[in-house]
PDB file of C-alpha atoms in Angstrom:
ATOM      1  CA  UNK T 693     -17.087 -24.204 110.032  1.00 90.00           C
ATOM      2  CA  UNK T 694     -17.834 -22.291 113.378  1.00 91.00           C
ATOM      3  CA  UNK T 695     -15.138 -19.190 112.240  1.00 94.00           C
ATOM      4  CA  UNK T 696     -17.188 -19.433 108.746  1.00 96.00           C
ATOM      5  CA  UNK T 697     -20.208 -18.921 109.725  1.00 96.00           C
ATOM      6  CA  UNK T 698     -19.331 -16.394 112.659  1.00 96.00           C
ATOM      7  CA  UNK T 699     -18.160 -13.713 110.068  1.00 97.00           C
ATOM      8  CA  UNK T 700     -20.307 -14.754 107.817  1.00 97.00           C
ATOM      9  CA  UNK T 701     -23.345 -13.719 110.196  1.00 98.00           C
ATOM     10  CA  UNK T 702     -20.959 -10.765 111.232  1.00 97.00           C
ATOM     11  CA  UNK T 703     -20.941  -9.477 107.682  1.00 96.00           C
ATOM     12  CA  UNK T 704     -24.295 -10.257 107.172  1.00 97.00           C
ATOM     13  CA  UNK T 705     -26.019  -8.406 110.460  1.00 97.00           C
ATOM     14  CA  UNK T 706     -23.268  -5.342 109.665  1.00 95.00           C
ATOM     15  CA  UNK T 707     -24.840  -4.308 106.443  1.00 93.00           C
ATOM     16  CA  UNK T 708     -28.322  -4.392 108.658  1.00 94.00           C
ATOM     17  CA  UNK T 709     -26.579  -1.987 111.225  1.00 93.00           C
ATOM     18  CA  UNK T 710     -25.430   0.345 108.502  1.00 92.00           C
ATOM     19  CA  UNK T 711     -29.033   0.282 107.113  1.00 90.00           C
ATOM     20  CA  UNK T 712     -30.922   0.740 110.326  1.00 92.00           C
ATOM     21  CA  UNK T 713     -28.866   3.276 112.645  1.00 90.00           C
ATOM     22  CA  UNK T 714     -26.046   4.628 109.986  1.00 85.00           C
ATOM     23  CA  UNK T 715     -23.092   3.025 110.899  1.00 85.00           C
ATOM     24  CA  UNK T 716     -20.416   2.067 108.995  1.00 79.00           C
ATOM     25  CA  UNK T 717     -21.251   4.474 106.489  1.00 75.00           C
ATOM     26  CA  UNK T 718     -24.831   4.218 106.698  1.00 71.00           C
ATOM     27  CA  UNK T 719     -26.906   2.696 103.958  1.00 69.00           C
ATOM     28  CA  UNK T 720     -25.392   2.757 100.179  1.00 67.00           C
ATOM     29  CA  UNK T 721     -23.083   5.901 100.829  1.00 65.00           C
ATOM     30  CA  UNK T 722     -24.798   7.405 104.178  1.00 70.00           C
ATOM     31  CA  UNK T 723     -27.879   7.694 106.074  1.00 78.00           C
ATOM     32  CA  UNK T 724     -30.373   5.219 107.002  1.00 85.00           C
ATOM     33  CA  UNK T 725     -33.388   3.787 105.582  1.00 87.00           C
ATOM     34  CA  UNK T 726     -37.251   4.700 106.462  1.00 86.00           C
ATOM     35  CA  UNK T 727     -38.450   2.426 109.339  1.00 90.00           C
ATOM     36  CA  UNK T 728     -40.888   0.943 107.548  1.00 90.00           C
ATOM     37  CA  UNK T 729     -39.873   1.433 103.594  1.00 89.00           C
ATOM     38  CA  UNK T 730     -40.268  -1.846 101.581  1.00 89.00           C
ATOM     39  CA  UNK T 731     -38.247  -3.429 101.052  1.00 89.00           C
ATOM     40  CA  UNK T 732     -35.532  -1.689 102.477  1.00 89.00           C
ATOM     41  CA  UNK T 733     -36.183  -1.497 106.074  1.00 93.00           C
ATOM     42  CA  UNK T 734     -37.412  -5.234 106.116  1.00 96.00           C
ATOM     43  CA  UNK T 735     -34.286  -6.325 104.261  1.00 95.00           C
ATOM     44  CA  UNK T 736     -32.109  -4.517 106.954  1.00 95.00           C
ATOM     45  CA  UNK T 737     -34.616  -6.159 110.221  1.00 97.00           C
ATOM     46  CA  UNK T 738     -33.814  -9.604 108.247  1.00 98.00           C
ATOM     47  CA  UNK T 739     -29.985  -8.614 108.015  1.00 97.00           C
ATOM     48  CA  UNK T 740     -29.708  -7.960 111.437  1.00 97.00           C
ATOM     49  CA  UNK T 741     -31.351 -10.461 113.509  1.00 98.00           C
ATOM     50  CA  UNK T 742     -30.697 -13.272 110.790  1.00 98.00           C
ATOM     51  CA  UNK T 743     -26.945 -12.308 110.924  1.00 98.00           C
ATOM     52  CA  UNK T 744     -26.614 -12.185 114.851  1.00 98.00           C
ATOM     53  CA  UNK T 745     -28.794 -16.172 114.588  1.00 98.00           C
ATOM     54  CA  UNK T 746     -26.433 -17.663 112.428  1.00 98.00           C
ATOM     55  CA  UNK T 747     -23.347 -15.812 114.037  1.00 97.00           C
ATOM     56  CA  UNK T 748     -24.346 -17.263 117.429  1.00 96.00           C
ATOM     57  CA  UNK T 749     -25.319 -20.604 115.603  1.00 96.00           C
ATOM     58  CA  UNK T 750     -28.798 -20.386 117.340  1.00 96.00           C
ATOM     59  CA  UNK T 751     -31.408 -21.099 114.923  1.00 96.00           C
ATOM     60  CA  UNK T 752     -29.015 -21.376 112.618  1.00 96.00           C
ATOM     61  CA  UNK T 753     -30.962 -23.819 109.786  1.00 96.00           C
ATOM     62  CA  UNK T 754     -34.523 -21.322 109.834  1.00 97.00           C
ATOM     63  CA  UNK T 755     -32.240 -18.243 109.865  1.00 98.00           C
ATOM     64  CA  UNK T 756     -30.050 -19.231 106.701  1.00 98.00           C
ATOM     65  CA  UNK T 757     -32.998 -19.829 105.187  1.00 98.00           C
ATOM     66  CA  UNK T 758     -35.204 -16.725 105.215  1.00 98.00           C
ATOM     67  CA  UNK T 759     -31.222 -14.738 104.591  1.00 98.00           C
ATOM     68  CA  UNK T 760     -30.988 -16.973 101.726  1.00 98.00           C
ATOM     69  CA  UNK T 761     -34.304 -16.194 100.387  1.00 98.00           C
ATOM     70  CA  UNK T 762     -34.066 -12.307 101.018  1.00 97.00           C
ATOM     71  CA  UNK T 763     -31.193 -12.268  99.501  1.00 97.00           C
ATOM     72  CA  UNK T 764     -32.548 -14.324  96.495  1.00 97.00           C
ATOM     73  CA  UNK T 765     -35.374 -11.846  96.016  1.00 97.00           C
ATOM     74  CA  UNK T 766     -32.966  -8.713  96.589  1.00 95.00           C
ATOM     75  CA  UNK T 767     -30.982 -10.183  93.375  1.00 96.00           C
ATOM     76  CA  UNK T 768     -33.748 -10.740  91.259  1.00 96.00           C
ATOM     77  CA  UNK T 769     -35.641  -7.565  91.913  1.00 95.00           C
ATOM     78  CA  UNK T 770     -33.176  -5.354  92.433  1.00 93.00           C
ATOM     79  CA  UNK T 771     -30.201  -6.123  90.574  1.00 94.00           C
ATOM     80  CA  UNK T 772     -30.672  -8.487  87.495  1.00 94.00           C
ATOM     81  CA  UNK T 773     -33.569  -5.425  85.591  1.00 95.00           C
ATOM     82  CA  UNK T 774     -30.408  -3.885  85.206  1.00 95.00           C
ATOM     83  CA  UNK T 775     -27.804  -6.524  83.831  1.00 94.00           C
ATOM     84  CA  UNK T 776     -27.902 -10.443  84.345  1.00 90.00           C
ATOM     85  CA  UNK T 777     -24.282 -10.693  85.145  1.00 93.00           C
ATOM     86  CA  UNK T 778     -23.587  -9.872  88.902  1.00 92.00           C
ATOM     87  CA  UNK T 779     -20.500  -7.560  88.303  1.00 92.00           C
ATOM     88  CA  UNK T 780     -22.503  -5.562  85.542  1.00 94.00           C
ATOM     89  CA  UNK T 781     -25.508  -5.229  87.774  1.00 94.00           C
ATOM     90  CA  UNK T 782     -24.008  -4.788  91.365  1.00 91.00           C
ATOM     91  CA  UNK T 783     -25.151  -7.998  92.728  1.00 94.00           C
ATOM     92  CA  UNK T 784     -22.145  -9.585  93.705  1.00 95.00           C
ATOM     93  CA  UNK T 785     -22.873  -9.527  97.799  1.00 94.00           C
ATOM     94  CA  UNK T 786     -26.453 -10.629  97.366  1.00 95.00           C
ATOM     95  CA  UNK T 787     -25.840 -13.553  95.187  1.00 96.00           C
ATOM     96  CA  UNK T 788     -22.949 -14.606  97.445  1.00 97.00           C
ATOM     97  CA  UNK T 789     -25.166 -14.352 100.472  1.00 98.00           C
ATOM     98  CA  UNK T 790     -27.896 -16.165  98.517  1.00 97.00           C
ATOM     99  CA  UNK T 791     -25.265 -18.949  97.959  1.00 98.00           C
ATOM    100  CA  UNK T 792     -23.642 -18.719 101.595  1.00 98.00           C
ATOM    101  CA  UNK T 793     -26.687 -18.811 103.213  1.00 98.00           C
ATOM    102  CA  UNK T 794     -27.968 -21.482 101.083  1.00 98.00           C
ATOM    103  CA  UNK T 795     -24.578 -23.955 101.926  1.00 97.00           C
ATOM    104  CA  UNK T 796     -25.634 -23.124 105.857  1.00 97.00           C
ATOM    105  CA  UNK T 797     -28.969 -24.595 105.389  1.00 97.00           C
ATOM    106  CA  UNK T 798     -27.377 -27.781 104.245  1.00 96.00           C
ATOM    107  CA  UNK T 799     -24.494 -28.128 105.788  1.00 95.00           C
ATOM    108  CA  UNK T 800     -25.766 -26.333 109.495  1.00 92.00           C
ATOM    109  CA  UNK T 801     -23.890 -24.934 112.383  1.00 92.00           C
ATOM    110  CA  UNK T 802     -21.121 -27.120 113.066  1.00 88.00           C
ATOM    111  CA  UNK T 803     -19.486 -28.093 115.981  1.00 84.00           C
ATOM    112  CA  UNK T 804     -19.380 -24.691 118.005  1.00 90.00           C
ATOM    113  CA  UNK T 805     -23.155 -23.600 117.874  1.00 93.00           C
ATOM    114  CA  UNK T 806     -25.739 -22.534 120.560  1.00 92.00           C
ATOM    115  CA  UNK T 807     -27.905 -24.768 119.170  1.00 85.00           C
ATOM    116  CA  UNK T 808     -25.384 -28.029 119.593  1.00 83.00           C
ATOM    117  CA  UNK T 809     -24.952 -26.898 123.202  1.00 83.00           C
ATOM    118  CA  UNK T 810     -28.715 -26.096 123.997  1.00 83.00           C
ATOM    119  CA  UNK T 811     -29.537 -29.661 122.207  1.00 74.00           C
ATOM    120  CA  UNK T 812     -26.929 -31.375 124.399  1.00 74.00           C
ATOM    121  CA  UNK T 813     -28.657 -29.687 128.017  1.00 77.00           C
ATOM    122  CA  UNK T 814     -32.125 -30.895 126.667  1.00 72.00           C
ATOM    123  CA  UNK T 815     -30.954 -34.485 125.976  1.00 70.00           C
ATOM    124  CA  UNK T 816     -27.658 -35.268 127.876  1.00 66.00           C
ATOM    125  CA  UNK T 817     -25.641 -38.296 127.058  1.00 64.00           C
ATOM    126  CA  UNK T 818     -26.058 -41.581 129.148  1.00 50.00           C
ATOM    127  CA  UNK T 819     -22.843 -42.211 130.403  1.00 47.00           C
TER     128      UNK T 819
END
């Protein structure tokens, strides 16, 4: 689960990057997005910092969450106007994340998570 979710958040916060400073190619075939353009620069903010949450496992519940739900609303606004299958439309990534994100919620962090190990220094085990 921990290896999951680490490249899942890596993934995740690298399409952010690409959006916000040009890396990787920059943002759909080079360059970066307006600070402040809706919704792509918000999208990217959420990409990024909910990525590098879930990839560390710290917040990882509230984090999946709002990626799930950006996600959600970057499939139906942006993608399904122009076909309701994902492959016709270009949607395949977002409703994926949607899903993966969604799965994190439920299932959580697992074993290996910042927030496991932060719980465990607040409350230690009586030996």
């Amino acid at each position: 689960m921990a290896v999951f979710r680490v490249l899942v958040g890596f993934l995740f916060a690298s399409h952010g990057v690409a959006s916000l400073f040009g890396l990787f190619g920059g943002a759909h075939g080079g360059g970066t997005v307006p600070v402040g353009a809706w919704p792509g620069w918000y999208a990217a903010v959420i990409q990024v910092v909910c990525g590098l949450l879930v990839a560390a496992g710290l917040f990882t519940r509230p984090a999946a969450l709002v990626a799930s739900g950006s996600m959600a609303y970057a499939y139906i606004v942006v993608h399904q106007p122009v076909a309701l299958h994902p492959l016709q439309n270009n949607g395949e990534s977002s409703a994926l994340y949607c899903w993966v994100f969604l799965l994190l919620l439920f299932t959580g962090p697992g074993a290996f998570a910042l927030d496991r190990k932060i719980g465990q220094i607040r409350s230690p085990q009586a030996v």
